[in-house]
PDB file of C-alpha atoms in Angstrom:
ATOM      1  CA  UNK A 136       4.133 -99.115  21.042  1.00 44.00           C
ATOM      2  CA  UNK A 137       1.563 -96.960  22.721  1.00 46.00           C
ATOM      3  CA  UNK A 138       2.218 -93.213  23.025  1.00 46.00           C
ATOM      4  CA  UNK A 139       0.978 -90.700  25.484  1.00 48.00           C
ATOM      5  CA  UNK A 140      -0.306 -87.180  24.909  1.00 48.00           C
ATOM      6  CA  UNK A 141      -2.426 -85.479  22.336  1.00 49.00           C
ATOM      7  CA  UNK A 142      -2.454 -87.280  18.997  1.00 50.00           C
ATOM      8  CA  UNK A 143      -2.879 -83.973  17.105  1.00 51.00           C
ATOM      9  CA  UNK A 144       0.298 -82.544  18.608  1.00 48.00           C
ATOM     10  CA  UNK A 145       2.113 -85.767  17.746  1.00 49.00           C
ATOM     11  CA  UNK A 146       1.062 -85.580  14.090  1.00 51.00           C
ATOM     12  CA  UNK A 147       2.082 -81.881  13.855  1.00 51.00           C
ATOM     13  CA  UNK A 148       5.507 -82.659  15.246  1.00 51.00           C
ATOM     14  CA  UNK A 149       5.961 -85.474  12.756  1.00 52.00           C
ATOM     15  CA  UNK A 150       5.012 -83.213   9.818  1.00 51.00           C
ATOM     16  CA  UNK A 151       7.509 -80.520  10.860  1.00 50.00           C
ATOM     17  CA  UNK A 152      10.252 -83.148  11.165  1.00 48.00           C
ATOM     18  CA  UNK A 153       9.542 -84.447   7.671  1.00 49.00           C
ATOM     19  CA  UNK A 154       9.671 -80.904   6.233  1.00 48.00           C
ATOM     20  CA  UNK A 155      13.085 -80.286   7.752  1.00 50.00           C
ATOM     21  CA  UNK A 156      14.370 -83.414   6.138  1.00 50.00           C
ATOM     22  CA  UNK A 157      13.187 -82.387   2.606  1.00 52.00           C
ATOM     23  CA  UNK A 158      15.881 -80.815   0.341  1.00 55.00           C
ATOM     24  CA  UNK A 159      15.599 -77.111  -0.669  1.00 50.00           C
ATOM     25  CA  UNK A 160      15.769 -76.450  -4.445  1.00 54.00           C
ATOM     26  CA  UNK A 161      16.551 -72.918  -5.728  1.00 56.00           C
ATOM     27  CA  UNK A 162      15.768 -71.932  -9.326  1.00 56.00           C
ATOM     28  CA  UNK A 163      18.480 -69.660 -10.712  1.00 56.00           C
ATOM     29  CA  UNK A 164      17.303 -69.753 -14.299  1.00 56.00           C
ATOM     30  CA  UNK A 165      17.180 -66.338 -15.940  1.00 56.00           C
ATOM     31  CA  UNK A 166      14.238 -67.299 -18.155  1.00 54.00           C
ATOM     32  CA  UNK A 167      10.933 -68.393 -16.698  1.00 61.00           C
ATOM     33  CA  UNK A 168      10.171 -71.829 -18.262  1.00 60.00           C
ATOM     34  CA  UNK A 169       6.407 -71.212 -18.041  1.00 58.00           C
ATOM     35  CA  UNK A 170       6.043 -67.591 -19.326  1.00 61.00           C
ATOM     36  CA  UNK A 171       9.298 -67.375 -21.288  1.00 56.00           C
ATOM     37  CA  UNK A 172      10.013 -63.894 -19.820  1.00 57.00           C
ATOM     38  CA  UNK A 173      13.374 -62.856 -18.460  1.00 55.00           C
ATOM     39  CA  UNK A 174      13.808 -62.955 -14.719  1.00 56.00           C
ATOM     40  CA  UNK A 175      15.438 -60.087 -12.769  1.00 51.00           C
ATOM     41  CA  UNK A 176      17.865 -60.823 -10.060  1.00 50.00           C
ATOM     42  CA  UNK A 177      17.416 -59.388  -6.628  1.00 50.00           C
ATOM     43  CA  UNK A 178      20.420 -57.120  -7.152  1.00 48.00           C
ATOM     44  CA  UNK A 179      18.961 -55.766 -10.342  1.00 50.00           C
ATOM     45  CA  UNK A 180      15.623 -55.232  -8.612  1.00 51.00           C
ATOM     46  CA  UNK A 181      17.402 -53.396  -5.815  1.00 49.00           C
ATOM     47  CA  UNK A 182      19.293 -51.296  -8.344  1.00 49.00           C
ATOM     48  CA  UNK A 183      16.063 -50.527 -10.155  1.00 54.00           C
ATOM     49  CA  UNK A 184      14.449 -49.552  -6.886  1.00 51.00           C
ATOM     50  CA  UNK A 185      17.428 -47.368  -6.027  1.00 50.00           C
ATOM     51  CA  UNK A 186      17.275 -45.793  -9.492  1.00 50.00           C
ATOM     52  CA  UNK A 187      13.564 -45.150  -9.012  1.00 50.00           C
ATOM     53  CA  UNK A 188      14.272 -43.594  -5.660  1.00 54.00           C
ATOM     54  CA  UNK A 189      17.013 -41.512  -7.259  1.00 51.00           C
ATOM     55  CA  UNK A 190      14.637 -40.386 -10.005  1.00 51.00           C
ATOM     56  CA  UNK A 191      12.085 -39.500  -7.365  1.00 53.00           C
ATOM     57  CA  UNK A 192      14.667 -37.454  -5.505  1.00 60.00           C
ATOM     58  CA  UNK A 193      15.690 -35.751  -8.744  1.00 58.00           C
ATOM     59  CA  UNK A 194      12.083 -34.919  -9.532  1.00 55.00           C
ATOM     60  CA  UNK A 195      11.585 -33.633  -6.009  1.00 60.00           C
ATOM     61  CA  UNK A 196      14.713 -31.468  -6.313  1.00 60.00           C
ATOM     62  CA  UNK A 197      13.622 -30.172  -9.687  1.00 55.00           C
ATOM     63  CA  UNK A 198      10.193 -29.317  -8.330  1.00 55.00           C
ATOM     64  CA  UNK A 199      11.785 -27.565  -5.395  1.00 59.00           C
ATOM     65  CA  UNK A 200      14.008 -25.539  -7.730  1.00 54.00           C
ATOM     66  CA  UNK A 201      11.029 -24.601  -9.849  1.00 49.00           C
ATOM     67  CA  UNK A 202       9.155 -23.552  -6.760  1.00 54.00           C
ATOM     68  CA  UNK A 203      12.120 -21.439  -5.704  1.00 53.00           C
ATOM     69  CA  UNK A 204      12.213 -19.806  -9.115  1.00 46.00           C
ATOM     70  CA  UNK A 205       8.525 -19.001  -8.955  1.00 45.00           C
ATOM     71  CA  UNK A 206       8.852 -17.244  -5.610  1.00 45.00           C
ATOM     72  CA  UNK A 207      10.488 -14.087  -7.026  1.00 48.00           C
ATOM     73  CA  UNK A 208       7.776 -13.979  -9.678  1.00 49.00           C
ATOM     74  CA  UNK A 209       5.115 -14.069  -7.000  1.00 52.00           C
ATOM     75  CA  UNK A 210       7.019 -11.445  -5.048  1.00 53.00           C
ATOM     76  CA  UNK A 211       7.222  -9.355  -8.203  1.00 54.00           C
ATOM     77  CA  UNK A 212       3.501  -9.665  -8.725  1.00 55.00           C
ATOM     78  CA  UNK A 213       2.919  -8.736  -5.092  1.00 61.00           C
ATOM     79  CA  UNK A 214       5.274  -5.784  -5.398  1.00 63.00           C
ATOM     80  CA  UNK A 215       3.542  -4.732  -8.615  1.00 68.00           C
ATOM     81  CA  UNK A 216       0.183  -4.932  -6.866  1.00 79.00           C
ATOM     82  CA  UNK A 217       1.470  -2.883  -3.943  1.00 77.00           C
ATOM     83  CA  UNK A 218       2.990  -0.348  -6.337  1.00 79.00           C
ATOM     84  CA  UNK A 219      -0.291  -0.079  -8.224  1.00 81.00           C
ATOM     85  CA  UNK A 220      -2.168   0.380  -4.943  1.00 82.00           C
ATOM     86  CA  UNK A 221       0.326   3.047  -3.840  1.00 80.00           C
ATOM     87  CA  UNK A 222       0.010   4.832  -7.194  1.00 82.00           C
ATOM     88  CA  UNK A 223      -3.772   4.737  -6.955  1.00 84.00           C
ATOM     89  CA  UNK A 224      -3.633   6.098  -3.399  1.00 83.00           C
ATOM     90  CA  UNK A 225      -1.296   8.873  -4.532  1.00 82.00           C
ATOM     91  CA  UNK A 226      -3.661   9.775  -7.374  1.00 86.00           C
ATOM     92  CA  UNK A 227      -6.557   9.848  -4.928  1.00 85.00           C
ATOM     93  CA  UNK A 228      -4.609  12.162  -2.621  1.00 86.00           C
ATOM     94  CA  UNK A 229      -3.645  14.437  -5.519  1.00 87.00           C
ATOM     95  CA  UNK A 230      -7.250  14.533  -6.707  1.00 89.00           C
ATOM     96  CA  UNK A 231      -8.419  15.314  -3.169  1.00 89.00           C
ATOM     97  CA  UNK A 232      -5.808  18.043  -2.871  1.00 88.00           C
ATOM     98  CA  UNK A 233      -6.891  19.536  -6.217  1.00 89.00           C
ATOM     99  CA  UNK A 234     -10.529  19.449  -5.141  1.00 91.00           C
ATOM    100  CA  UNK A 235      -9.603  21.175  -1.879  1.00 90.00           C
ATOM    101  CA  UNK A 236      -7.588  23.846  -3.711  1.00 91.00           C
ATOM    102  CA  UNK A 237     -10.476  24.451  -6.108  1.00 93.00           C
ATOM    103  CA  UNK A 238     -12.908  24.592  -3.202  1.00 92.00           C
ATOM    104  CA  UNK A 239     -10.715  27.095  -1.356  1.00 92.00           C
ATOM    105  CA  UNK A 240     -10.375  29.246  -4.468  1.00 93.00           C
ATOM    106  CA  UNK A 241     -14.121  29.128  -5.017  1.00 93.00           C
ATOM    107  CA  UNK A 242     -14.783  30.115  -1.410  1.00 93.00           C
ATOM    108  CA  UNK A 243     -12.295  32.985  -1.627  1.00 92.00           C
ATOM    109  CA  UNK A 244     -13.802  34.128  -4.932  1.00 92.00           C
ATOM    110  CA  UNK A 245     -17.324  33.972  -3.535  1.00 93.00           C
ATOM    111  CA  UNK A 246     -16.194  35.875  -0.460  1.00 92.00           C
ATOM    112  CA  UNK A 247     -14.573  38.529  -2.632  1.00 89.00           C
ATOM    113  CA  UNK A 248     -17.685  38.804  -4.797  1.00 88.00           C
ATOM    114  CA  UNK A 249     -19.884  39.058  -1.706  1.00 92.00           C
ATOM    115  CA  UNK A 250     -17.670  41.817  -0.298  1.00 89.00           C
ATOM    116  CA  UNK A 251     -17.676  43.645  -3.623  1.00 88.00           C
ATOM    117  CA  UNK A 252     -21.444  43.447  -3.879  1.00 91.00           C
ATOM    118  CA  UNK A 253     -21.773  44.784  -0.349  1.00 92.00           C
ATOM    119  CA  UNK A 254     -19.578  47.774  -1.205  1.00 90.00           C
ATOM    120  CA  UNK A 255     -21.511  48.374  -4.411  1.00 92.00           C
ATOM    121  CA  UNK A 256     -24.752  48.321  -2.469  1.00 93.00           C
ATOM    122  CA  UNK A 257     -23.457  51.000  -0.098  1.00 92.00           C
ATOM    123  CA  UNK A 258     -22.128  53.131  -2.953  1.00 93.00           C
ATOM    124  CA  UNK A 259     -25.412  52.939  -4.852  1.00 94.00           C
ATOM    125  CA  UNK A 260     -27.268  54.059  -1.749  1.00 94.00           C
ATOM    126  CA  UNK A 261     -24.998  57.125  -1.479  1.00 94.00           C
ATOM    127  CA  UNK A 262     -25.290  58.258  -5.119  1.00 95.00           C
ATOM    128  CA  UNK A 263     -28.327  60.467  -4.409  1.00 94.00           C
ATOM    129  CA  UNK A 264     -26.353  62.149  -1.629  1.00 94.00           C
ATOM    130  CA  UNK A 265     -23.536  62.838  -4.067  1.00 94.00           C
ATOM    131  CA  UNK A 266     -26.049  64.294  -6.533  1.00 94.00           C
ATOM    132  CA  UNK A 267     -27.217  66.719  -3.840  1.00 93.00           C
ATOM    133  CA  UNK A 268     -23.621  67.661  -3.090  1.00 92.00           C
ATOM    134  CA  UNK A 269     -23.030  68.395  -6.777  1.00 91.00           C
ATOM    135  CA  UNK A 270     -26.190  70.474  -7.024  1.00 91.00           C
ATOM    136  CA  UNK A 271     -25.230  72.478  -3.912  1.00 91.00           C
ATOM    137  CA  UNK A 272     -21.735  73.050  -5.289  1.00 88.00           C
ATOM    138  CA  UNK A 273     -23.087  74.275  -8.641  1.00 87.00           C
ATOM    139  CA  UNK A 274     -25.355  76.772  -6.845  1.00 86.00           C
ATOM    140  CA  UNK A 275     -22.440  78.041  -4.755  1.00 85.00           C
ATOM    141  CA  UNK A 276     -23.709  76.657  -1.470  1.00 82.00           C
ATOM    142  CA  UNK A 277     -20.522  74.652  -0.866  1.00 81.00           C
ATOM    143  CA  UNK A 278     -17.976  77.216  -1.952  1.00 78.00           C
ATOM    144  CA  UNK A 279     -16.670  77.517   1.602  1.00 81.00           C
ATOM    145  CA  UNK A 280     -17.508  76.586   5.149  1.00 81.00           C
ATOM    146  CA  UNK A 281     -17.780  73.410   7.237  1.00 86.00           C
ATOM    147  CA  UNK A 282     -20.269  71.724   4.922  1.00 87.00           C
ATOM    148  CA  UNK A 283     -17.863  72.058   2.017  1.00 89.00           C
ATOM    149  CA  UNK A 284     -15.177  70.315   4.086  1.00 90.00           C
ATOM    150  CA  UNK A 285     -17.599  67.511   5.019  1.00 91.00           C
ATOM    151  CA  UNK A 286     -18.586  66.997   1.370  1.00 91.00           C
ATOM    152  CA  UNK A 287     -14.936  66.799   0.358  1.00 90.00           C
ATOM    153  CA  UNK A 288     -14.184  64.229   3.077  1.00 93.00           C
ATOM    154  CA  UNK A 289     -17.157  62.120   1.981  1.00 93.00           C
ATOM    155  CA  UNK A 290     -16.043  62.107  -1.654  1.00 92.00           C
ATOM    156  CA  UNK A 291     -12.455  61.234  -0.719  1.00 92.00           C
ATOM    157  CA  UNK A 292     -13.640  58.421   1.561  1.00 93.00           C
ATOM    158  CA  UNK A 293     -15.718  56.914  -1.237  1.00 93.00           C
ATOM    159  CA  UNK A 294     -12.748  57.058  -3.593  1.00 91.00           C
ATOM    160  CA  UNK A 295     -10.905  54.647  -1.305  1.00 90.00           C
ATOM    161  CA  UNK A 296     -13.595  52.076  -2.175  1.00 88.00           C
ATOM    162  CA  UNK A 297     -12.901  52.488  -5.892  1.00 89.00           C
ATOM    163  CA  UNK A 298     -15.619  55.028  -6.681  1.00 94.00           C
ATOM    164  CA  UNK A 299     -14.769  57.230  -9.653  1.00 94.00           C
ATOM    165  CA  UNK A 300     -16.814  59.947 -11.297  1.00 94.00           C
ATOM    166  CA  UNK A 301     -17.829  59.966 -14.989  1.00 95.00           C
ATOM    167  CA  UNK A 302     -18.064  63.672 -15.855  1.00 93.00           C
ATOM    168  CA  UNK A 303     -15.578  64.385 -18.636  1.00 94.00           C
ATOM    169  CA  UNK A 304     -16.576  66.537 -21.580  1.00 93.00           C
ATOM    170  CA  UNK A 305     -15.025  66.674 -25.030  1.00 91.00           C
ATOM    171  CA  UNK A 306     -14.606  62.866 -25.136  1.00 94.00           C
ATOM    172  CA  UNK A 307     -16.129  60.476 -27.632  1.00 94.00           C
ATOM    173  CA  UNK A 308     -19.593  59.304 -26.747  1.00 95.00           C
ATOM    174  CA  UNK A 309     -19.545  55.808 -25.268  1.00 95.00           C
ATOM    175  CA  UNK A 310     -22.945  54.169 -24.850  1.00 94.00           C
ATOM    176  CA  UNK A 311     -21.574  51.901 -22.111  1.00 94.00           C
ATOM    177  CA  UNK A 312     -20.913  54.840 -19.766  1.00 95.00           C
ATOM    178  CA  UNK A 313     -22.980  57.646 -21.282  1.00 96.00           C
ATOM    179  CA  UNK A 314     -26.708  58.196 -21.593  1.00 95.00           C
ATOM    180  CA  UNK A 315     -27.506  60.688 -24.348  1.00 95.00           C
ATOM    181  CA  UNK A 316     -30.451  62.901 -23.393  1.00 95.00           C
ATOM    182  CA  UNK A 317     -29.979  65.534 -26.095  1.00 94.00           C
ATOM    183  CA  UNK A 318     -28.197  65.536 -29.464  1.00 93.00           C
ATOM    184  CA  UNK A 319     -27.010  68.803 -31.045  1.00 92.00           C
ATOM    185  CA  UNK A 320     -25.173  69.423 -34.305  1.00 91.00           C
ATOM    186  CA  UNK A 321     -21.575  70.341 -33.637  1.00 84.00           C
ATOM    187  CA  UNK A 322     -18.955  72.172 -35.644  1.00 83.00           C
ATOM    188  CA  UNK A 323     -15.602  70.697 -36.608  1.00 84.00           C
ATOM    189  CA  UNK A 324     -16.343  67.254 -35.135  1.00 86.00           C
ATOM    190  CA  UNK A 325     -16.171  63.924 -36.925  1.00 89.00           C
ATOM    191  CA  UNK A 326     -17.676  61.614 -34.269  1.00 93.00           C
ATOM    192  CA  UNK A 327     -20.341  61.918 -31.600  1.00 94.00           C
ATOM    193  CA  UNK A 328     -18.835  63.845 -28.724  1.00 94.00           C
ATOM    194  CA  UNK A 329     -19.953  64.638 -25.174  1.00 95.00           C
ATOM    195  CA  UNK A 330     -20.476  68.395 -25.048  1.00 93.00           C
ATOM    196  CA  UNK A 331     -22.089  68.734 -21.599  1.00 94.00           C
ATOM    197  CA  UNK A 332     -22.733  66.521 -18.540  1.00 95.00           C
ATOM    198  CA  UNK A 333     -26.178  66.960 -17.008  1.00 94.00           C
ATOM    199  CA  UNK A 334     -25.700  64.398 -14.260  1.00 94.00           C
ATOM    200  CA  UNK A 335     -22.452  62.691 -13.345  1.00 94.00           C
ATOM    201  CA  UNK A 336     -22.061  58.990 -13.680  1.00 96.00           C
ATOM    202  CA  UNK A 337     -20.062  56.692 -11.392  1.00 96.00           C
ATOM    203  CA  UNK A 338     -17.970  53.545 -11.645  1.00 95.00           C
ATOM    204  CA  UNK A 339     -16.617  51.156  -9.044  1.00 92.00           C
ATOM    205  CA  UNK A 340     -13.505  49.671 -10.581  1.00 86.00           C
ATOM    206  CA  UNK A 341     -14.609  48.448 -14.015  1.00 87.00           C
ATOM    207  CA  UNK A 342     -18.266  48.165 -13.002  1.00 91.00           C
ATOM    208  CA  UNK A 343     -20.505  51.026 -14.123  1.00 95.00           C
ATOM    209  CA  UNK A 344     -22.827  51.930 -11.279  1.00 95.00           C
ATOM    210  CA  UNK A 345     -24.623  54.612 -13.224  1.00 96.00           C
ATOM    211  CA  UNK A 346     -24.167  56.068 -16.679  1.00 96.00           C
ATOM    212  CA  UNK A 347     -23.624  59.773 -17.024  1.00 96.00           C
ATOM    213  CA  UNK A 348     -26.500  61.734 -18.530  1.00 96.00           C
ATOM    214  CA  UNK A 349     -25.020  63.951 -21.255  1.00 96.00           C
ATOM    215  CA  UNK A 350     -25.683  66.210 -24.235  1.00 95.00           C
ATOM    216  CA  UNK A 351     -24.048  64.835 -27.380  1.00 95.00           C
ATOM    217  CA  UNK A 352     -22.694  66.899 -30.242  1.00 94.00           C
ATOM    218  CA  UNK A 353     -23.054  65.093 -33.555  1.00 93.00           C
ATOM    219  CA  UNK A 354     -21.399  65.883 -36.903  1.00 89.00           C
ATOM    220  CA  UNK A 355     -23.414  68.473 -38.892  1.00 77.00           C
TER     221      UNK A 355
END
């Protein structure tokens, strides 16, 4: 009987019909007859997959816990770093403060030394004037009168700047404040002694501006 249509479509339809009519055979054997290895059922495979997923979750949870435990350590390291930086900054500030204090003390000391040297310079320049005053007083020219009052005011004003006279007699000779011009044998003395002051010496505080010129009595 003749048929109409495409022969290729007719053959494809016939093949699909024959496949539907073939029986379906399922192999439930637990051992593969070719390889001899045990076969896993779909349920077991699913369970294994679930177990693998569970292990993966457990590993993920463990990793997360470990990460959470490490966070305080990192924070501790960060805090330690910040504390070290703060300590270093504090040390720098203390060192800067100490340097400033030392600088201020040095400036004040230099200023005091400069002021002292200025006063000493003025006092040294006035020593010849004081020598003239002493000479006039010894000759009786300043026994009384306005010039005597002026000389006294000058000497008192210089004392306020720490000027003191070296003119004592009967004291032991001291080469740091005395200049021996003459030595004479003395009676009843055991050490060199100042017997007479020829020219007064002066000190400003502990600084000797000029040694006193003296006659020294020495043991006979």
